[in-house]
Short mmCIF file of C-alpha atoms in Angstrom, two decimals:
data_model
loop_
_atom_site.label_atom_id
_atom_site.label_comp_id
_atom_site.label_asym_id
_atom_site.label_seq_id
_atom_site.Cartn_x
_atom_site.Cartn_y
_atom_site.Cartn_z
CA MET A 1 -41.13 14.75 -23.73
CA ILE A 2 -42.98 16.79 -26.82
CA ALA A 3 -40.33 19.17 -26.76
CA ARG A 4 -37.10 16.89 -26.96
CA LEU A 5 -38.75 15.00 -29.64
CA ASN A 6 -38.75 18.64 -31.49
CA ASP A 7 -35.17 19.15 -30.73
CA SER A 8 -35.16 15.75 -31.40
CA SER A 9 -36.27 15.94 -35.39
CA SER A 10 -34.99 19.34 -35.10
CA PHE A 11 -31.25 17.70 -35.55
CA LEU A 12 -31.95 14.48 -37.30
CA LEU A 13 -33.01 17.29 -39.66
CA SER A 14 -30.62 19.79 -39.97
CA ALA A 15 -27.78 16.75 -40.32
CA ALA A 16 -30.14 14.92 -42.92
CA LEU A 17 -29.78 18.38 -44.79
CA LEU A 18 -26.55 18.13 -43.97
CA THR A 19 -25.60 15.52 -45.51
CA MET A 20 -27.26 16.06 -48.50
CA SER A 21 -25.40 18.63 -49.67
CA LEU A 22 -22.97 17.32 -48.91
CA VAL A 23 -23.35 14.59 -50.70
CA GLY A 24 -23.96 16.41 -54.11
CA GLY A 25 -21.27 18.82 -53.33
CA CYS A 26 -19.30 16.50 -53.93
CA SER A 27 -20.68 14.44 -56.88
CA GLN A 28 -20.88 17.61 -58.69
CA PRO A 29 -16.91 19.29 -58.74
CA ASN A 30 -16.15 18.86 -61.92
CA VAL A 31 -19.72 20.95 -63.19
CA SER A 32 -18.35 23.16 -61.10
CA GLN A 33 -14.84 23.52 -61.65
CA GLN A 34 -14.89 23.91 -65.64
CA ALA A 35 -17.91 26.00 -65.74
CA SER A 36 -15.65 29.14 -63.58
CA ALA A 37 -12.77 28.05 -65.59
CA PRO A 38 -11.54 31.29 -66.93
CA THR A 39 -10.59 31.31 -70.90
CA ALA A 40 -7.45 31.65 -72.47
CA ILE A 41 -6.87 35.12 -73.60
CA PRO A 42 -4.91 35.04 -76.91
CA VAL A 43 -1.74 36.47 -76.83
CA GLN A 44 1.63 37.05 -78.92
CA TRP A 45 4.96 37.67 -75.94
CA GLN A 46 8.60 37.48 -77.05
CA LYS A 47 11.92 36.11 -74.97
CA VAL A 48 13.74 39.56 -73.48
CA GLU A 49 16.66 39.00 -75.36
CA PRO A 50 19.86 41.49 -73.70
CA GLY A 51 20.56 44.61 -76.51
CA GLN A 52 22.34 47.76 -77.01
CA VAL A 53 20.30 51.20 -75.42
CA GLN A 54 21.18 54.30 -76.85
CA GLU A 55 21.43 57.61 -75.13
CA VAL A 56 20.96 59.78 -78.10
CA SER A 57 19.81 63.07 -78.74
CA GLU A 58 17.33 64.44 -81.53
CA PHE A 59 17.52 67.67 -84.47
CA VAL A 60 16.15 68.91 -86.99
CA GLY A 61 18.43 69.90 -89.56
CA THR A 62 19.44 70.26 -93.22
CA LEU A 63 21.01 67.94 -95.25
CA GLN A 64 23.98 70.01 -98.14
CA ALA A 65 25.54 68.45 -101.34
CA ALA A 66 29.10 67.54 -101.05
CA GLU A 67 29.26 69.67 -104.12
CA ILE A 68 27.14 72.02 -105.68
CA VAL A 69 28.84 73.24 -109.40
CA GLU A 70 27.21 75.52 -111.72
CA VAL A 71 27.30 74.93 -116.07
CA ARG A 72 28.48 78.78 -117.50
CA PRO A 73 29.27 78.08 -121.12
CA GLU A 74 32.22 79.74 -121.63
CA VAL A 75 31.75 81.20 -124.95
CA GLN A 76 29.29 83.10 -126.35
CA GLY A 77 26.74 81.68 -129.20
CA GLN A 78 23.07 79.24 -129.66
CA ILE A 79 21.46 76.45 -128.47
CA GLN A 80 22.30 73.29 -131.70
CA SER A 81 21.10 70.35 -128.66
CA ILE A 82 19.95 69.79 -125.10
CA LEU A 83 21.97 66.22 -124.24
CA VAL A 84 20.59 65.81 -121.10
CA GLN A 85 17.33 65.73 -119.52
CA PRO A 86 17.15 67.62 -115.52
CA GLY A 87 17.81 64.65 -113.82
CA ASP A 88 20.60 62.38 -115.44
CA ARG A 89 22.96 61.13 -113.81
CA VAL A 90 26.05 62.39 -115.65
CA GLY A 91 30.15 61.37 -115.12
CA GLN A 92 32.67 63.44 -115.28
CA GLY A 93 33.07 65.26 -119.08
CA THR A 94 29.79 63.91 -119.86
CA PRO A 95 28.50 66.52 -123.02
CA ILE A 96 25.31 68.57 -121.60
CA MET A 97 24.77 71.44 -125.00
CA THR A 98 26.11 71.98 -128.50
CA LEU A 99 26.76 75.28 -129.99
CA ARG A 100 26.23 76.60 -133.01
CA PRO A 101 29.57 75.85 -135.04
CA ASP A 102 29.76 79.10 -137.40
CA GLN A 103 32.72 80.14 -138.09
CA THR A 104 34.52 77.13 -135.50
CA VAL A 105 35.02 73.85 -137.42
CA PRO A 106 36.63 76.25 -140.46
CA GLN A 107 38.80 77.74 -138.24
CA LEU A 108 39.93 74.69 -137.34
CA GLN A 109 39.89 72.97 -141.11
CA GLY A 110 42.00 75.61 -142.12
CA ALA A 111 44.85 76.13 -139.35
CA THR A 112 44.94 71.23 -139.95
CA ALA A 113 45.40 72.65 -144.00
CA ALA A 114 48.16 75.01 -143.34
CA LEU A 115 49.41 72.29 -140.83
CA GLN A 116 50.15 69.57 -142.49
CA SER A 117 51.36 71.42 -145.49
CA ALA A 118 54.32 72.60 -142.93
CA ARG A 119 55.03 69.08 -141.93
CA ALA A 120 55.74 68.68 -145.85
CA SER A 121 57.57 71.06 -145.94
CA ARG A 122 59.87 69.87 -143.34
CA GLU A 123 59.46 66.10 -144.74
CA THR A 124 60.97 67.75 -148.32
CA ALA A 125 63.97 70.02 -146.35
CA VAL A 126 64.93 66.56 -144.69
CA ARG A 127 64.93 64.75 -147.59
CA GLN A 128 66.99 67.32 -148.94
CA ARG A 129 69.39 67.56 -146.17
CA GLU A 130 70.26 63.63 -146.83
CA VAL A 131 70.95 64.44 -150.13
CA THR A 132 73.04 66.92 -150.34
CA LEU A 133 74.61 65.52 -147.02
CA ALA A 134 75.52 62.85 -149.22
CA GLN A 135 76.63 65.37 -151.61
CA VAL A 136 78.52 67.26 -149.16
CA ALA A 137 80.81 63.96 -148.37
CA THR A 138 81.51 62.75 -152.45
CA ALA A 139 82.85 67.11 -152.46
CA GLU A 140 85.10 66.32 -149.68
CA SER A 141 86.27 63.58 -150.25
CA ASP A 142 86.87 64.62 -154.28
CA VAL A 143 88.79 67.54 -152.58
CA SER A 144 91.05 64.88 -150.63
CA LEU A 145 92.15 62.24 -152.99
CA ALA A 146 92.72 66.79 -155.14
CA GLN A 147 94.94 67.76 -153.28
CA THR A 148 96.82 64.94 -152.71
CA ASN A 149 97.76 64.50 -156.12
CA TYR A 150 97.78 68.31 -156.05
CA GLU A 151 101.24 67.58 -153.29
CA ARG A 152 102.37 65.22 -155.86
CA ALA A 153 102.22 66.73 -158.67
CA THR A 154 104.27 70.44 -157.01
CA TYR A 155 106.96 67.57 -155.86
CA LEU A 156 107.02 66.07 -159.53
CA VAL A 157 107.74 69.43 -161.52
CA GLY A 158 109.92 70.53 -159.10
CA GLN A 159 111.85 67.09 -160.45
CA GLY A 160 111.19 68.06 -163.43
CA ALA A 161 109.87 64.68 -163.73
CA ILE A 162 106.26 66.52 -164.89
CA GLY A 163 105.26 69.80 -167.52
CA THR A 164 104.03 72.34 -165.81
CA TYR A 165 100.33 71.80 -168.29
CA GLN A 166 100.18 68.67 -165.77
CA PHE A 167 101.06 70.48 -162.74
CA ASP A 168 97.80 73.30 -164.40
CA GLN A 169 96.14 70.18 -164.25
CA ALA A 170 96.16 69.04 -161.04
CA GLU A 171 96.02 72.40 -159.41
CA ASN A 172 92.76 72.82 -161.22
CA ASN A 173 91.43 70.09 -160.63
CA LEU A 174 92.26 70.36 -156.68
CA GLU A 175 90.32 74.06 -157.43
CA ALA A 176 87.36 72.84 -158.90
CA ALA A 177 86.68 70.05 -155.94
CA ARG A 178 86.89 72.76 -153.30
CA ASN A 179 83.88 74.76 -155.41
CA ARG A 180 81.90 71.77 -155.53
CA LEU A 181 82.58 70.85 -151.81
CA THR A 182 81.72 74.61 -150.95
CA ALA A 183 78.65 74.72 -152.70
CA ALA A 184 77.71 71.00 -151.50
CA ARG A 185 77.80 72.17 -147.91
CA GLU A 186 75.91 75.98 -149.43
CA GLN A 187 73.42 73.25 -150.62
CA LEU A 188 73.26 71.16 -146.48
CA ARG A 189 72.70 75.46 -144.54
CA VAL A 190 70.17 76.39 -147.34
CA ALA A 191 68.22 72.07 -146.52
CA GLU A 192 69.18 73.02 -142.68
CA VAL A 193 66.86 76.36 -142.94
CA GLN A 194 64.46 74.77 -144.64
CA ILE A 195 64.20 72.37 -141.55
CA ALA A 196 64.41 75.44 -139.46
CA GLN A 197 61.18 77.14 -141.04
CA SER A 198 59.65 75.05 -141.09
CA GLU A 199 59.83 73.78 -137.41
CA SER A 200 58.84 76.56 -137.00
CA ARG A 201 55.48 77.07 -138.92
CA ILE A 202 55.05 73.76 -137.91
CA LYS A 203 54.45 75.95 -134.41
CA GLU A 204 52.98 77.88 -135.17
CA ALA A 205 50.59 76.08 -137.15
CA GLN A 206 50.32 73.79 -134.64
CA ALA A 207 49.10 76.12 -132.52
CA GLN A 208 46.55 77.71 -134.78
CA VAL A 209 45.15 74.03 -134.30
CA ASP A 210 45.15 74.13 -130.81
CA ALA A 211 43.81 77.36 -130.93
CA ALA A 212 41.14 76.93 -133.29
CA ARG A 213 39.60 73.17 -131.48
CA VAL A 214 40.09 74.91 -128.06
CA SER A 215 36.98 77.12 -129.98
CA VAL A 216 35.54 73.62 -130.78
CA ASN A 217 35.28 72.41 -127.51
CA LEU A 218 34.13 75.10 -126.47
CA ARG A 219 31.41 75.39 -128.52
CA GLN A 220 30.76 72.08 -125.75
CA ILE A 221 29.22 72.08 -122.98
CA LEU A 222 30.50 69.87 -120.69
CA SER A 223 30.00 68.21 -117.25
CA PRO A 224 32.30 70.01 -114.91
CA ILE A 225 32.12 66.79 -112.05
CA ALA A 226 30.13 63.67 -111.77
CA GLY A 227 26.74 64.32 -110.23
CA THR A 228 22.66 64.88 -111.00
CA VAL A 229 21.76 67.52 -113.39
CA GLY A 230 19.54 70.32 -112.06
CA ASN A 231 16.90 72.35 -113.38
CA ILE A 232 18.04 73.37 -117.77
CA ALA A 233 16.91 76.91 -117.75
CA VAL A 234 16.96 76.98 -121.29
CA LYS A 235 16.10 75.17 -124.76
CA ALA A 236 17.94 74.05 -128.20
CA GLY A 237 18.01 77.58 -130.38
CA ASP A 238 18.62 80.09 -126.87
CA VAL A 239 21.59 82.09 -127.35
CA VAL A 240 24.09 82.05 -124.54
CA THR A 241 26.61 84.49 -123.01
CA THR A 242 29.74 83.67 -121.44
CA GLY A 243 29.03 82.94 -118.03
CA GLN A 244 25.49 82.25 -117.57
CA THR A 245 24.74 79.64 -115.64
CA ILE A 246 22.67 77.33 -117.50
CA THR A 247 21.89 74.34 -115.51
CA THR A 248 23.89 73.08 -112.65
CA ILE A 249 25.23 69.42 -111.34
CA THR A 250 24.86 68.02 -107.98
CA GLN A 251 27.67 65.06 -106.31
CA ASN A 252 25.29 63.78 -104.28
CA ALA A 253 26.49 59.95 -103.59
CA ALA A 254 27.00 61.88 -100.57
CA LEU A 255 25.97 64.72 -98.70
CA ASP A 256 26.21 66.48 -94.99
CA LEU A 257 24.04 67.87 -92.64
CA ARG A 258 24.26 70.78 -90.77
CA LEU A 259 22.45 70.26 -87.04
CA SER A 260 22.84 73.25 -84.66
CA VAL A 261 24.50 71.59 -81.68
CA PRO A 262 23.51 73.11 -78.11
CA ALA A 263 27.32 74.88 -76.66
CA ASN A 264 26.53 72.07 -73.69
CA ARG A 265 27.48 69.31 -75.48
CA LEU A 266 30.19 70.49 -76.75
CA PRO A 267 33.14 68.05 -74.64
CA ASP A 268 31.57 65.05 -75.59
CA LEU A 269 31.38 66.05 -79.46
CA ARG A 270 34.01 63.61 -81.31
CA PRO A 271 34.63 63.17 -85.11
CA GLY A 272 33.07 60.07 -86.41
CA LEU A 273 30.10 60.13 -83.46
CA PRO A 274 27.02 58.08 -85.18
CA VAL A 275 24.68 59.92 -86.91
CA GLU A 276 21.70 58.62 -87.77
CA LEU A 277 17.88 59.66 -90.36
CA MET A 278 14.82 59.31 -88.54
CA ASP A 279 11.95 58.70 -91.23
CA PRO A 280 9.56 61.61 -90.38
CA THR A 281 6.59 59.16 -90.28
CA SER A 282 7.56 55.19 -89.11
CA LYS A 283 10.50 56.55 -87.49
CA GLN A 284 12.67 54.06 -88.51
CA ASN A 285 15.90 54.67 -90.14
CA ILE A 286 16.46 55.33 -93.24
CA ALA A 287 20.48 55.89 -93.13
CA THR A 288 24.08 55.76 -91.20
CA GLY A 289 26.76 59.06 -91.22
CA SER A 290 28.80 60.60 -88.87
CA ILE A 291 30.30 63.55 -87.55
CA ASN A 292 33.47 64.88 -89.64
CA PHE A 293 33.60 68.94 -89.21
CA ILE A 294 32.91 70.31 -85.18
CA SER A 295 32.43 73.91 -85.81
CA PRO A 296 35.27 76.28 -83.86
CA ASN A 297 33.10 78.95 -82.77
CA VAL A 298 30.01 78.78 -80.80
CA ASP A 299 27.68 80.75 -82.00
CA THR A 300 26.80 82.69 -79.25
CA GLN A 301 23.32 84.22 -79.61
CA ALA A 302 22.43 80.17 -79.91
CA GLN A 303 24.81 79.69 -77.94
CA SER A 304 25.53 76.18 -79.95
CA VAL A 305 27.97 74.57 -82.16
CA LEU A 306 27.52 73.79 -86.47
CA VAL A 307 28.73 69.66 -87.04
CA LYS A 308 28.73 68.07 -90.36
CA ALA A 309 27.71 64.79 -90.63
CA ARG A 310 28.61 62.89 -93.84
CA PHE A 311 25.65 60.02 -95.38
CA SER A 312 26.15 58.14 -98.39
CA ASN A 313 23.60 58.24 -101.03
CA GLN A 314 24.63 55.65 -103.26
CA ASN A 315 20.55 54.80 -104.12
CA GLY A 316 19.77 58.64 -104.94
CA GLN A 317 17.00 58.59 -101.39
CA LEU A 318 18.60 61.96 -99.47
CA ARG A 319 17.78 65.10 -101.86
CA ASN A 320 20.49 68.37 -100.74
CA GLY A 321 18.83 70.57 -99.04
CA GLN A 322 16.12 67.75 -97.78
CA SER A 323 15.63 68.68 -94.17
CA VAL A 324 15.27 65.08 -91.65
CA GLN A 325 14.99 63.86 -88.36
CA ALA A 326 18.28 63.28 -87.13
CA ARG A 327 19.83 61.72 -84.06
CA VAL A 328 23.52 62.09 -82.42
CA ILE A 329 24.35 58.14 -80.28
CA TRP A 330 26.52 59.35 -77.92
CA ALA A 331 26.55 56.46 -75.90
CA GLN A 332 25.80 52.32 -76.28
CA ASN A 333 25.74 50.45 -73.67
CA PRO A 334 24.46 47.07 -73.57
CA GLY A 335 20.75 46.92 -71.16
CA ILE A 336 17.31 45.27 -71.80
CA LEU A 337 14.84 46.89 -74.13
CA VAL A 338 10.78 45.99 -74.43
CA PRO A 339 8.35 47.05 -76.95
CA VAL A 340 5.67 50.52 -75.85
CA THR A 341 3.42 47.09 -76.22
CA ALA A 342 4.16 44.95 -73.96
CA VAL A 343 3.76 48.58 -71.20
CA THR A 344 1.41 49.06 -69.33
CA ARG A 345 1.38 52.58 -66.80
CA THR A 346 -0.63 52.95 -63.56
CA GLY A 347 0.37 56.31 -62.65
CA SER A 348 3.79 56.60 -63.07
CA GLN A 349 4.34 52.86 -62.58
CA GLY A 350 5.36 50.70 -65.48
CA PHE A 351 4.33 47.15 -65.37
CA VAL A 352 5.12 44.30 -68.50
CA TYR A 353 3.15 40.97 -67.78
CA VAL A 354 5.75 37.72 -68.03
CA ILE A 355 4.09 34.34 -69.07
CA THR A 356 4.63 31.43 -66.59
CA GLU A 357 3.55 28.62 -65.80
CA PRO A 358 0.83 28.00 -63.76
CA GLU A 359 2.09 26.05 -60.18
CA SER A 360 -0.76 23.06 -60.93
CA GLU A 361 0.11 19.85 -62.20
CA ALA A 362 -2.29 19.19 -64.61
CA LYS A 363 -0.44 18.69 -67.26
CA ALA A 364 -3.30 20.85 -69.68
CA ALA A 365 -2.62 23.88 -67.81
CA GLN A 366 -2.63 26.50 -69.63
CA PRO A 367 1.02 29.48 -68.88
CA ILE A 368 -0.60 32.54 -67.07
CA VAL A 369 0.74 35.89 -66.76
CA GLU A 370 2.43 37.91 -64.06
CA GLN A 371 1.95 41.81 -63.63
CA ARG A 372 5.13 42.11 -63.08
CA PRO A 373 5.90 45.86 -62.16
CA VAL A 374 9.44 47.30 -63.33
CA GLN A 375 11.44 50.42 -64.28
CA LEU A 376 12.02 52.24 -67.35
CA GLY A 377 14.64 54.10 -68.59
CA THR A 378 14.54 55.69 -72.38
CA LEU A 379 12.29 54.62 -75.13
CA GLN A 380 14.13 53.92 -77.38
CA GLY A 381 13.17 54.87 -81.30
CA ASP A 382 9.57 51.49 -80.48
CA GLN A 383 10.90 50.31 -77.32
CA TYR A 384 10.92 50.63 -73.69
CA GLU A 385 15.16 50.63 -71.93
CA VAL A 386 14.79 48.35 -68.93
CA LEU A 387 16.04 49.56 -65.64
CA LYS A 388 14.95 46.60 -63.19
CA GLY A 389 12.09 44.09 -62.91
CA ILE A 390 12.34 41.49 -65.22
CA GLN A 391 15.63 39.34 -66.97
CA PRO A 392 17.18 38.06 -70.36
CA GLY A 393 15.72 34.88 -71.15
CA GLU A 394 12.01 35.62 -69.34
CA GLN A 395 8.52 36.15 -72.04
CA ILE A 396 6.63 38.49 -72.45
CA ALA A 397 3.40 39.58 -73.87
CA THR A 398 2.91 42.01 -76.32
CA SER A 399 -0.18 41.77 -77.74
CA ASN A 400 -3.33 42.11 -75.80
CA ILE A 401 -2.08 43.41 -72.72
CA LEU A 402 -4.82 45.54 -72.31
CA ARG A 403 -7.12 42.69 -71.72
CA LEU A 404 -4.01 41.28 -68.78
CA ARG A 405 -4.91 40.34 -65.34
CA ASN A 406 -2.77 38.82 -62.94
CA GLY A 407 -1.90 34.82 -63.10
CA ALA A 408 -5.19 35.80 -66.48
CA PRO A 409 -4.10 31.97 -69.06
CA VAL A 410 -3.12 33.10 -71.59
CA GLN A 411 -2.50 31.06 -75.49
CA PRO A 412 -0.41 31.80 -78.37
CA GLN A 413 -1.88 33.35 -80.96
CA SER A 414 -2.45 32.87 -84.13
#
């Protein structure tokens, strides 16, 4: 009897304790859940967008100006003035230096005076010819009239109508008219000779002027092409000789990149293939050009092919002889690219965190992340190609990913 009472008391005590436990547990659910709810991690996220995946090869090459010209004087002389500074951009024909004129200017002045004198003589001879032509015309008219009078006098004297005196006078008039015509024609011939001589002197004087002007112009050293002035190796007062290099002009509005491409890529090479120049620090694209030359010969020792790519350099950012990093873009295909900051690795497996909505229907529920394994392709600058695992339109976390775990709540990072 006592034993039964003890068993019954024990059962009742256990039931009471269980009831208290259930009541206590049911009365505090929010407090327990609030205490155990994890804090949302602030992250940045972005939508996965389709992009262009490039097949590239990286090279180191040297930039070469399209044209470099050494500037040399064509005559010997002393430098009078230097008109430009190293680094100046000049156009074709821009004066760079001048040499002291010495005897060239007086020679030009003398030749110019001789030319003016020859031209004045020709003008005088031309005017004289015009006067003489008028005299010839008058003399020819006089001869014609005298000839008519002579023929009439001849007929009349034969008829006895006039005497010999009148006939002799008509004959003398004809002879005098013919003499005047001969003299006028001689003066015309002399005028023609004078004109010819004047024209000859003009040609000779013009040649002397041209030669003297060339000598004067050679005292002014001009830029042979448009470009940038290099180092100037002389100063005012120095004596320079014919053919001495005094500076260079570099045409660097366009530059060629020289690359040695492995011969096994020869089937893929073609003119127009895009090439990018990369900033060595940021790895960002600083210029884009295209292949414009492929050597027909292979370097037998290196088994490489010389390739040139042309780049515009209107902003002057690139320099002749500059060593640069370059990427030859062999092909471009559509694909998915994600920032490297969005990828974590466990061994050889890559993961991204996809932003998803929680299954809870609570309005205030935070988005959570799903750790998604992905198959990675090539590295494209600061982005990975993703071959499998995510789709365009999904949102992925791009910051604080080392703090994330599968199912962790997140919030936008300010």
